[in-house]
Amino acid sequence: MFRRTTFAIAALALSAAMLAGPALAKPVVIKFSHVVAENTPKGQMANKFRDLVKERLGDKVEVEVYPNSQLFGDNKVLEAMMLGDVQMAAPSLSKFSRYTKKLQLYDLPFLFTNMDAVEKFQKGPEGQHLLESISSKGLIGLGYLHNGMKQLSSSKPLRVPADAKGLKFRIMSSDVLAAQFKALHATPLKKPFSEVFTLLQTKAIDGQENTWSNIYSKKFFEVQPYITESNHGLLDYMVVTSTEFWNGLPEDVRAEVKKSLDDAIVFGNKVAAEKALGDKQKIIDSKRSEVIELTPEQRNQWVEVMKPVWKEFEGQIGKDLIDAAYNSNK
Ligand code: SIN
């Protein structure tokens, strides 16, 4: 009796499963990890990418976005990518020096006069070639994303380079940025982005450099009474994935994911341009921080002090590459 009932239950379960049809294939999951807030160019780009992939690939691919260093901070994300724990990220170009010295180019102070020059260089042959500079490490550069020009925030007004002497500045993990602050006779400290607000709030450091959108979205302006509009350097990103993951995707899926990413980047770049103006204005309106504009003479002093850094890194980056980037200003 017992055996007959068990058999009947099993048969019922089987026919129910057959009615339900074949088991559904699981979607490919793309974990996209980043360190900034959602209301930033990178945050908005990542969310747009997630939405476009859902719209175009339905249940085949699912993008999960993890903002604000929730999943991985700056220092761990690329290692995690190679272990397969995360599939996409867009670290700042300043955070690749363990993988290639070539990308240090983008950290040279006063290299690009504006974002049009950056765009021109990145779309040109040298810029495109740099996307492949990490391929020997098992990583693929899928595209660039803009944030914008960096400004200097500080506990005291910075009008000329001598004002920065003796101050401690947080920097991203870049030797070029370290050399830039040493040229000012200041002390650079390489720290993860997630620690910057607390370091500033507790006065463990005196200042930092960042874009208007990062200064606004992470509330640095609330703990930094002065921001000098120096536009002295660039903060842009490279969207990366691992070669193993990317090549493992079916060709048609890979093409659609790439197209969605390209479209999301176009969107993110528009957000970047808007936020460079809008977030600066919001900071001014808040009256929490005074925005200092430099006179042409003051600006020239910063250029004169910082530009010798180019020579220091010419051997690692390559003079041809520096020239090509500089020529994009014409
Ligand atoms: C980012 O924009 O991804 C972070 C930049 C920083 O570390 O300052």
XYZ file of C-alpha atoms in Angstrom, residues 101-102 104-105 108 310 313-325:
19
model
C 52.070 52.163 -16.549
C 50.671 53.511 -19.831
C 49.371 57.010 -16.041
C 49.166 59.336 -19.032
C 49.519 64.115 -15.953
C 55.488 65.026 -17.135
C 57.031 59.863 -16.091
C 57.928 60.248 -19.754
C 60.021 57.055 -19.703
C 57.160 54.940 -18.332
C 54.376 56.440 -20.440
C 56.171 57.226 -23.698
C 56.821 60.658 -25.214
C 54.821 59.850 -28.373
C 51.751 59.087 -26.311
C 52.107 62.282 -24.274
C 52.519 64.306 -27.469
C 49.471 62.681 -29.056
C 47.348 63.482 -26.003
